[in-house]
C-alpha cells in the first residue's frame, strides 16, 4: 500500500477538504453497491481520468466516492462548491490559479469532488458563473488529475451536460436500491445504527422501515430514506423509553406522519 506524506496536500485543499488516504474504509457503508464501484474502477482502468457519479439524492453516490481507491493515488475530498462560495464573484476566476497550483503541487492526487453541481448555484451573475465553470473545466483538463465527482440526475442533465464540464466526465448512473437490497443494506449497518442511536432493531422493524419509506416518502430515495427513518424512530424510542429500547412500529410511524402529514397511527 502506498504511503503519502501529508505535506503534499496544500492548504486550500486541506481547508475545504480531507485527506482520505489515512481513513479506514467503511466496508459496511458500500454494501449493495458493488456493481457501481466495479463500474467506476473499470472506467479508470481503461484510461478514464474523470468519472461522474450521477443519481438522485440519497442513493449512495457520496459513499461510493469516498470509498473508491486507485492504486498509487492519494484520495482527497475537496468541497469545491463550499470553496467557491467564499470567493468574491469578480475575483473568483483569478482564484482558480491558486487551486491549480494546489492540485499540481499535490503528488499522486486522486481528487474527489462531491456535489460538483453546486458550482452552478454559487454565483448569481450568469456571466461570472459561466466564466468560472469554463476556467475550472480547463484547469481539470490541463492538470490531467484523476477525478471522481458526484451530481444529481437533474443537475447533470440541465447544468453539467450543457457546460464545458459535460465533455470532461465519463458517467456512472447510480440507481435507487430496490427494497430487498435495501433490507440487506440495513441488516449490514444495523449494529452501527444501534450503536449510534442507543436503540435496538428487530429484522421485522427494519423491513417495515424500508416498506414505509418506500411507500410514503418521496423527497428522498432508498437506501438513505430508510436509514434516516430508522434513525428518527430510534431517537424517538430512546427519548420515550430510555437507552436500549426496542424500536416498535409506532416509533416508525410517528416520523412518517410528521414528514408526510398523513394519519397512520
PDB file of N, CA and C in Angstrom, residues 151-232:
ATOM      1  N   UNK A 151     -23.014  14.167  -8.795  1.00  0.00           N
ATOM      2  CA  UNK A 151     -24.004  15.183  -9.169  1.00  0.00           C
ATOM      3  C   UNK A 151     -25.379  14.544  -9.206  1.00  0.00           C
ATOM      4  N   UNK A 152     -26.397  15.356  -8.989  1.00  0.00           N
ATOM      5  CA  UNK A 152     -27.755  14.849  -9.084  1.00  0.00           C
ATOM      6  C   UNK A 152     -28.132  14.627 -10.542  1.00  0.00           C
ATOM      7  N   UNK A 153     -29.108  13.768 -10.746  1.00  0.00           N
ATOM      8  CA  UNK A 153     -29.583  13.486 -12.105  1.00  0.00           C
ATOM      9  C   UNK A 153     -30.072  14.757 -12.788  1.00  0.00           C
ATOM     10  N   UNK A 154     -30.843  15.549 -12.052  1.00  0.00           N
ATOM     11  CA  UNK A 154     -31.399  16.790 -12.603  1.00  0.00           C
ATOM     12  C   UNK A 154     -30.290  17.743 -13.030  1.00  0.00           C
ATOM     13  N   UNK A 155     -29.332  17.983 -12.132  1.00  0.00           N
ATOM     14  CA  UNK A 155     -28.275  18.946 -12.432  1.00  0.00           C
ATOM     15  C   UNK A 155     -27.351  18.444 -13.530  1.00  0.00           C
ATOM     16  N   UNK A 156     -27.128  17.150 -13.593  1.00  0.00           N
ATOM     17  CA  UNK A 156     -26.306  16.615 -14.671  1.00  0.00           C
ATOM     18  C   UNK A 156     -26.940  16.934 -16.024  1.00  0.00           C
ATOM     19  N   UNK A 157     -28.258  16.765 -16.105  1.00  0.00           N
ATOM     20  CA  UNK A 157     -28.957  16.981 -17.377  1.00  0.00           C
ATOM     21  C   UNK A 157     -29.087  18.455 -17.732  1.00  0.00           C
ATOM     22  N   UNK A 158     -29.477  19.276 -16.750  1.00  0.00           N
ATOM     23  CA  UNK A 158     -29.796  20.670 -17.045  1.00  0.00           C
ATOM     24  C   UNK A 158     -28.618  21.622 -16.871  1.00  0.00           C
ATOM     25  N   UNK A 159     -27.589  21.212 -16.134  1.00  0.00           N
ATOM     26  CA  UNK A 159     -26.449  22.102 -15.901  1.00  0.00           C
ATOM     27  C   UNK A 159     -25.159  21.559 -16.505  1.00  0.00           C
ATOM     28  N   UNK A 160     -24.720  20.409 -16.011  1.00  0.00           N
ATOM     29  CA  UNK A 160     -23.390  19.898 -16.372  1.00  0.00           C
ATOM     30  C   UNK A 160     -23.286  19.556 -17.844  1.00  0.00           C
ATOM     31  N   UNK A 161     -24.268  18.834 -18.379  1.00  0.00           N
ATOM     32  CA  UNK A 161     -24.193  18.424 -19.781  1.00  0.00           C
ATOM     33  C   UNK A 161     -24.238  19.613 -20.746  1.00  0.00           C
ATOM     34  N   UNK A 162     -24.728  20.749 -20.288  1.00  0.00           N
ATOM     35  CA  UNK A 162     -24.819  21.940 -21.128  1.00  0.00           C
ATOM     36  C   UNK A 162     -23.650  22.898 -20.887  1.00  0.00           C
ATOM     37  N   UNK A 163     -22.655  22.441 -20.173  1.00  0.00           N
ATOM     38  CA  UNK A 163     -21.497  23.270 -19.841  1.00  0.00           C
ATOM     39  C   UNK A 163     -20.217  22.577 -20.318  1.00  0.00           C
ATOM     40  N   UNK A 164     -19.074  23.267 -20.236  1.00  0.00           N
ATOM     41  CA  UNK A 164     -17.804  22.632 -20.609  1.00  0.00           C
ATOM     42  C   UNK A 164     -17.459  21.407 -19.759  1.00  0.00           C
ATOM     43  N   UNK A 165     -18.020  21.319 -18.555  1.00  0.00           N
ATOM     44  CA  UNK A 165     -17.765  20.147 -17.718  1.00  0.00           C
ATOM     45  C   UNK A 165     -18.353  18.881 -18.333  1.00  0.00           C
ATOM     46  N   UNK A 166     -19.389  19.046 -19.142  1.00  0.00           N
ATOM     47  CA  UNK A 166     -20.110  17.893 -19.673  1.00  0.00           C
ATOM     48  C   UNK A 166     -19.263  16.944 -20.482  1.00  0.00           C
ATOM     49  N   UNK A 167     -18.278  17.471 -21.209  1.00  0.00           N
ATOM     50  CA  UNK A 167     -17.461  16.614 -22.071  1.00  0.00           C
ATOM     51  C   UNK A 167     -16.250  16.027 -21.342  1.00  0.00           C
ATOM     52  N   UNK A 168     -16.019  16.453 -20.120  1.00  0.00           N
ATOM     53  CA  UNK A 168     -14.832  16.004 -19.396  1.00  0.00           C
ATOM     54  C   UNK A 168     -15.017  14.664 -18.688  1.00  0.00           C
ATOM     55  N   UNK A 169     -16.255  14.355 -18.321  1.00  0.00           N
ATOM     56  CA  UNK A 169     -16.502  13.215 -17.436  1.00  0.00           C
ATOM     57  C   UNK A 169     -17.167  12.039 -18.138  1.00  0.00           C
ATOM     58  N   UNK A 170     -16.689  10.835 -17.781  1.00  0.00           N
ATOM     59  CA  UNK A 170     -17.433   9.613 -18.064  1.00  0.00           C
ATOM     60  C   UNK A 170     -18.485   9.464 -16.970  1.00  0.00           C
ATOM     61  N   UNK A 171     -19.654   8.890 -17.295  1.00  0.00           N
ATOM     62  CA  UNK A 171     -20.734   8.774 -16.328  1.00  0.00           C
ATOM     63  C   UNK A 171     -20.924   7.354 -15.813  1.00  0.00           C
ATOM     64  N   UNK A 172     -21.257   7.270 -14.522  1.00  0.00           N
ATOM     65  CA  UNK A 172     -21.786   6.044 -13.928  1.00  0.00           C
ATOM     66  C   UNK A 172     -23.093   6.428 -13.258  1.00  0.00           C
ATOM     67  N   UNK A 173     -24.191   5.856 -13.718  1.00  0.00           N
ATOM     68  CA  UNK A 173     -25.511   6.176 -13.168  1.00  0.00           C
ATOM     69  C   UNK A 173     -25.768   5.289 -11.952  1.00  0.00           C
ATOM     70  N   UNK A 174     -26.032   5.918 -10.822  1.00  0.00           N
ATOM     71  CA  UNK A 174     -26.294   5.207  -9.568  1.00  0.00           C
ATOM     72  C   UNK A 174     -27.800   5.215  -9.331  1.00  0.00           C
ATOM     73  N   UNK A 175     -28.405   4.045  -9.412  1.00  0.00           N
ATOM     74  CA  UNK A 175     -29.850   3.931  -9.268  1.00  0.00           C
ATOM     75  C   UNK A 175     -30.252   3.734  -7.805  1.00  0.00           C
ATOM     76  N   UNK A 176     -31.524   3.994  -7.536  1.00  0.00           N
ATOM     77  CA  UNK A 176     -32.087   3.692  -6.224  1.00  0.00           C
ATOM     78  C   UNK A 176     -32.075   2.186  -6.005  1.00  0.00           C
ATOM     79  N   UNK A 177     -31.725   1.753  -4.797  1.00  0.00           N
ATOM     80  CA  UNK A 177     -31.726   0.323  -4.497  1.00  0.00           C
ATOM     81  C   UNK A 177     -33.163  -0.176  -4.354  1.00  0.00           C
ATOM     82  N   UNK A 178     -33.398  -1.435  -4.719  1.00  0.00           N
ATOM     83  CA  UNK A 178     -34.748  -1.983  -4.548  1.00  0.00           C
ATOM     84  C   UNK A 178     -34.948  -2.372  -3.081  1.00  0.00           C
ATOM     85  N   UNK A 179     -36.200  -2.567  -2.644  1.00  0.00           N
ATOM     86  CA  UNK A 179     -36.471  -2.844  -1.229  1.00  0.00           C
ATOM     87  C   UNK A 179     -35.736  -4.052  -0.669  1.00  0.00           C
ATOM     88  N   UNK A 180     -35.590  -5.108  -1.449  1.00  0.00           N
ATOM     89  CA  UNK A 180     -34.925  -6.316  -0.945  1.00  0.00           C
ATOM     90  C   UNK A 180     -33.448  -6.029  -0.656  1.00  0.00           C
ATOM     91  N   UNK A 181     -32.779  -5.354  -1.596  1.00  0.00           N
ATOM     92  CA  UNK A 181     -31.381  -4.998  -1.384  1.00  0.00           C
ATOM     93  C   UNK A 181     -31.257  -4.017  -0.230  1.00  0.00           C
ATOM     94  N   UNK A 182     -32.214  -3.090  -0.110  1.00  0.00           N
ATOM     95  CA  UNK A 182     -32.175  -2.104   0.968  1.00  0.00           C
ATOM     96  C   UNK A 182     -32.263  -2.769   2.335  1.00  0.00           C
ATOM     97  N   UNK A 183     -33.115  -3.784   2.472  1.00  0.00           N
ATOM     98  CA  UNK A 183     -33.200  -4.525   3.744  1.00  0.00           C
ATOM     99  C   UNK A 183     -31.852  -5.158   4.072  1.00  0.00           C
ATOM    100  N   UNK A 184     -31.193  -5.720   3.056  1.00  0.00           N
ATOM    101  CA  UNK A 184     -29.871  -6.319   3.271  1.00  0.00           C
ATOM    102  C   UNK A 184     -28.854  -5.269   3.693  1.00  0.00           C
ATOM    103  N   UNK A 185     -28.953  -4.060   3.107  1.00  0.00           N
ATOM    104  CA  UNK A 185     -28.052  -2.968   3.483  1.00  0.00           C
ATOM    105  C   UNK A 185     -28.282  -2.575   4.939  1.00  0.00           C
ATOM    106  N   UNK A 186     -29.547  -2.487   5.341  1.00  0.00           N
ATOM    107  CA  UNK A 186     -29.866  -2.122   6.727  1.00  0.00           C
ATOM    108  C   UNK A 186     -29.373  -3.188   7.699  1.00  0.00           C
ATOM    109  N   UNK A 187     -29.517  -4.442   7.320  1.00  0.00           N
ATOM    110  CA  UNK A 187     -29.000  -5.528   8.171  1.00  0.00           C
ATOM    111  C   UNK A 187     -27.497  -5.383   8.364  1.00  0.00           C
ATOM    112  N   UNK A 188     -26.813  -5.028   7.277  1.00  0.00           N
ATOM    113  CA  UNK A 188     -25.363  -4.876   7.332  1.00  0.00           C
ATOM    114  C   UNK A 188     -24.961  -3.719   8.244  1.00  0.00           C
ATOM    115  N   UNK A 189     -25.812  -2.684   8.301  1.00  0.00           N
ATOM    116  CA  UNK A 189     -25.481  -1.486   9.070  1.00  0.00           C
ATOM    117  C   UNK A 189     -26.222  -1.413  10.407  1.00  0.00           C
ATOM    118  N   UNK A 190     -26.954  -2.465  10.742  1.00  0.00           N
ATOM    119  CA  UNK A 190     -27.770  -2.426  11.956  1.00  0.00           C
ATOM    120  C   UNK A 190     -26.938  -2.146  13.204  1.00  0.00           C
ATOM    121  N   UNK A 191     -25.838  -2.850  13.376  1.00  0.00           N
ATOM    122  CA  UNK A 191     -25.009  -2.679  14.579  1.00  0.00           C
ATOM    123  C   UNK A 191     -24.518  -1.237  14.702  1.00  0.00           C
ATOM    124  N   UNK A 192     -24.125  -0.641  13.589  1.00  0.00           N
ATOM    125  CA  UNK A 192     -23.640   0.736  13.604  1.00  0.00           C
ATOM    126  C   UNK A 192     -24.744   1.703  14.018  1.00  0.00           C
ATOM    127  N   UNK A 193     -25.944   1.528  13.438  1.00  0.00           N
ATOM    128  CA  UNK A 193     -27.063   2.418  13.762  1.00  0.00           C
ATOM    129  C   UNK A 193     -27.485   2.245  15.213  1.00  0.00           C
ATOM    130  N   UNK A 194     -27.507   1.008  15.698  1.00  0.00           N
ATOM    131  CA  UNK A 194     -27.867   0.758  17.098  1.00  0.00           C
ATOM    132  C   UNK A 194     -26.846   1.388  18.042  1.00  0.00           C
ATOM    133  N   UNK A 195     -25.580   1.312  17.658  1.00  0.00           N
ATOM    134  CA  UNK A 195     -24.514   1.899  18.473  1.00  0.00           C
ATOM    135  C   UNK A 195     -24.643   3.421  18.516  1.00  0.00           C
ATOM    136  N   UNK A 196     -24.961   4.022  17.391  1.00  0.00           N
ATOM    137  CA  UNK A 196     -25.050   5.480  17.303  1.00  0.00           C
ATOM    138  C   UNK A 196     -26.301   6.046  17.980  1.00  0.00           C
ATOM    139  N   UNK A 197     -27.397   5.288  17.951  1.00  0.00           N
ATOM    140  CA  UNK A 197     -28.669   5.811  18.464  1.00  0.00           C
ATOM    141  C   UNK A 197     -29.029   5.306  19.853  1.00  0.00           C
ATOM    142  N   UNK A 198     -28.468   4.149  20.246  1.00  0.00           N
ATOM    143  CA  UNK A 198     -28.792   3.587  21.559  1.00  0.00           C
ATOM    144  C   UNK A 198     -30.066   2.781  21.590  1.00  0.00           C
ATOM    145  N   UNK A 199     -30.687   2.541  20.425  1.00  0.00           N
ATOM    146  CA  UNK A 199     -31.914   1.742  20.344  1.00  0.00           C
ATOM    147  C   UNK A 199     -31.608   0.387  19.711  1.00  0.00           C
ATOM    148  N   UNK A 200     -32.588  -0.504  19.758  1.00  0.00           N
ATOM    149  CA  UNK A 200     -32.431  -1.843  19.208  1.00  0.00           C
ATOM    150  C   UNK A 200     -33.482  -2.072  18.118  1.00  0.00           C
ATOM    151  N   UNK A 201     -33.070  -2.782  17.049  1.00  0.00           N
ATOM    152  CA  UNK A 201     -33.967  -3.072  15.933  1.00  0.00           C
ATOM    153  C   UNK A 201     -34.096  -4.568  15.710  1.00  0.00           C
ATOM    154  N   UNK A 202     -35.320  -5.023  15.482  1.00  0.00           N
ATOM    155  CA  UNK A 202     -35.535  -6.388  15.031  1.00  0.00           C
ATOM    156  C   UNK A 202     -35.513  -6.391  13.506  1.00  0.00           C
ATOM    157  N   UNK A 203     -35.401  -7.573  12.921  1.00  0.00           N
ATOM    158  CA  UNK A 203     -35.419  -7.685  11.464  1.00  0.00           C
ATOM    159  C   UNK A 203     -36.747  -7.184  10.909  1.00  0.00           C
ATOM    160  N   UNK A 204     -37.836  -7.477  11.613  1.00  0.00           N
ATOM    161  CA  UNK A 204     -39.156  -7.043  11.152  1.00  0.00           C
ATOM    162  C   UNK A 204     -39.274  -5.528  11.117  1.00  0.00           C
ATOM    163  N   UNK A 205     -38.701  -4.859  12.117  1.00  0.00           N
ATOM    164  CA  UNK A 205     -38.766  -3.392  12.137  1.00  0.00           C
ATOM    165  C   UNK A 205     -37.981  -2.799  10.969  1.00  0.00           C
ATOM    166  N   UNK A 206     -36.866  -3.421  10.632  1.00  0.00           N
ATOM    167  CA  UNK A 206     -36.082  -2.923   9.504  1.00  0.00           C
ATOM    168  C   UNK A 206     -36.846  -3.096   8.196  1.00  0.00           C
ATOM    169  N   UNK A 207     -37.516  -4.223   8.044  1.00  0.00           N
ATOM    170  CA  UNK A 207     -38.335  -4.432   6.850  1.00  0.00           C
ATOM    171  C   UNK A 207     -39.459  -3.406   6.780  1.00  0.00           C
ATOM    172  N   UNK A 208     -40.049  -3.093   7.942  1.00  0.00           N
ATOM    173  CA  UNK A 208     -41.101  -2.073   7.982  1.00  0.00           C
ATOM    174  C   UNK A 208     -40.555  -0.690   7.638  1.00  0.00           C
ATOM    175  N   UNK A 209     -39.352  -0.388   8.103  1.00  0.00           N
ATOM    176  CA  UNK A 209     -38.736   0.908   7.787  1.00  0.00           C
ATOM    177  C   UNK A 209     -38.574   1.069   6.277  1.00  0.00           C
ATOM    178  N   UNK A 210     -38.153   0.006   5.613  1.00  0.00           N
ATOM    179  CA  UNK A 210     -37.998   0.049   4.157  1.00  0.00           C
ATOM    180  C   UNK A 210     -39.359   0.193   3.484  1.00  0.00           C
ATOM    181  N   UNK A 211     -40.335  -0.612   3.921  1.00  0.00           N
ATOM    182  CA  UNK A 211     -41.662  -0.575   3.297  1.00  0.00           C
ATOM    183  C   UNK A 211     -42.336   0.784   3.481  1.00  0.00           C
ATOM    184  N   UNK A 212     -42.265   1.337   4.696  1.00  0.00           N
ATOM    185  CA  UNK A 212     -42.898   2.632   4.970  1.00  0.00           C
ATOM    186  C   UNK A 212     -42.238   3.769   4.196  1.00  0.00           C
ATOM    187  N   UNK A 213     -40.901   3.783   4.193  1.00  0.00           N
ATOM    188  CA  UNK A 213     -40.206   4.854   3.473  1.00  0.00           C
ATOM    189  C   UNK A 213     -40.430   4.737   1.973  1.00  0.00           C
ATOM    190  N   UNK A 214     -40.477   3.515   1.461  1.00  0.00           N
ATOM    191  CA  UNK A 214     -40.692   3.311   0.031  1.00  0.00           C
ATOM    192  C   UNK A 214     -42.097   3.739  -0.378  1.00  0.00           C
ATOM    193  N   UNK A 215     -43.074   3.534   0.510  1.00  0.00           N
ATOM    194  CA  UNK A 215     -44.467   3.832   0.179  1.00  0.00           C
ATOM    195  C   UNK A 215     -44.852   5.292   0.388  1.00  0.00           C
ATOM    196  N   UNK A 216     -44.296   5.919   1.429  1.00  0.00           N
ATOM    197  CA  UNK A 216     -44.800   7.229   1.828  1.00  0.00           C
ATOM    198  C   UNK A 216     -43.834   8.401   1.645  1.00  0.00           C
ATOM    199  N   UNK A 217     -42.540   8.137   1.549  1.00  0.00           N
ATOM    200  CA  UNK A 217     -41.564   9.232   1.499  1.00  0.00           C
ATOM    201  C   UNK A 217     -41.024   9.348   0.075  1.00  0.00           C
ATOM    202  N   UNK A 218     -41.280  10.493  -0.543  1.00  0.00           N
ATOM    203  CA  UNK A 218     -40.932  10.658  -1.956  1.00  0.00           C
ATOM    204  C   UNK A 218     -39.862  11.723  -2.195  1.00  0.00           C
ATOM    205  N   UNK A 219     -39.468  12.448  -1.145  1.00  0.00           N
ATOM    206  CA  UNK A 219     -38.480  13.513  -1.321  1.00  0.00           C
ATOM    207  C   UNK A 219     -37.054  12.976  -1.379  1.00  0.00           C
ATOM    208  N   UNK A 220     -36.866  11.728  -0.976  1.00  0.00           N
ATOM    209  CA  UNK A 220     -35.542  11.111  -0.986  1.00  0.00           C
ATOM    210  C   UNK A 220     -35.666   9.713  -1.578  1.00  0.00           C
ATOM    211  N   UNK A 221     -34.562   8.983  -1.582  1.00  0.00           N
ATOM    212  CA  UNK A 221     -34.525   7.689  -2.254  1.00  0.00           C
ATOM    213  C   UNK A 221     -33.893   6.637  -1.357  1.00  0.00           C
ATOM    214  N   UNK A 222     -34.198   5.378  -1.683  1.00  0.00           N
ATOM    215  CA  UNK A 222     -33.562   4.258  -0.988  1.00  0.00           C
ATOM    216  C   UNK A 222     -32.109   4.147  -1.442  1.00  0.00           C
ATOM    217  N   UNK A 223     -31.200   3.799  -0.513  1.00  0.00           N
ATOM    218  CA  UNK A 223     -31.461   3.346   0.857  1.00  0.00           C
ATOM    219  C   UNK A 223     -31.501   4.460   1.902  1.00  0.00           C
ATOM    220  N   UNK A 224     -31.129   5.711   1.506  1.00  0.00           N
ATOM    221  CA  UNK A 224     -30.948   6.754   2.506  1.00  0.00           C
ATOM    222  C   UNK A 224     -32.225   7.059   3.282  1.00  0.00           C
ATOM    223  N   UNK A 225     -33.377   7.093   2.582  1.00  0.00           N
ATOM    224  CA  UNK A 225     -34.596   7.461   3.295  1.00  0.00           C
ATOM    225  C   UNK A 225     -34.997   6.410   4.320  1.00  0.00           C
ATOM    226  N   UNK A 226     -34.677   5.143   4.063  1.00  0.00           N
ATOM    227  CA  UNK A 226     -34.959   4.096   5.049  1.00  0.00           C
ATOM    228  C   UNK A 226     -34.011   4.203   6.240  1.00  0.00           C
ATOM    229  N   UNK A 227     -32.757   4.531   5.978  1.00  0.00           N
ATOM    230  CA  UNK A 227     -31.776   4.710   7.060  1.00  0.00           C
ATOM    231  C   UNK A 227     -32.169   5.890   7.942  1.00  0.00           C
ATOM    232  N   UNK A 228     -32.571   6.993   7.314  1.00  0.00           N
ATOM    233  CA  UNK A 228     -32.979   8.170   8.088  1.00  0.00           C
ATOM    234  C   UNK A 228     -34.239   7.898   8.900  1.00  0.00           C
ATOM    235  N   UNK A 229     -35.160   7.111   8.359  1.00  0.00           N
ATOM    236  CA  UNK A 229     -36.361   6.744   9.109  1.00  0.00           C
ATOM    237  C   UNK A 229     -36.000   5.889  10.309  1.00  0.00           C
ATOM    238  N   UNK A 230     -35.058   4.961  10.121  1.00  0.00           N
ATOM    239  CA  UNK A 230     -34.595   4.144  11.251  1.00  0.00           C
ATOM    240  C   UNK A 230     -33.984   5.010  12.343  1.00  0.00           C
ATOM    241  N   UNK A 231     -33.185   5.967  11.957  1.00  0.00           N
ATOM    242  CA  UNK A 231     -32.558   6.853  12.955  1.00  0.00           C
ATOM    243  C   UNK A 231     -33.616   7.665  13.706  1.00  0.00           C
ATOM    244  N   UNK A 232     -34.586   8.213  12.982  1.00  0.00           N
ATOM    245  CA  UNK A 232     -35.638   9.004  13.626  1.00  0.00           C
ATOM    246  C   UNK A 232     -36.452   8.148  14.585  1.00  0.00           C
TER     247      UNK A 232
END
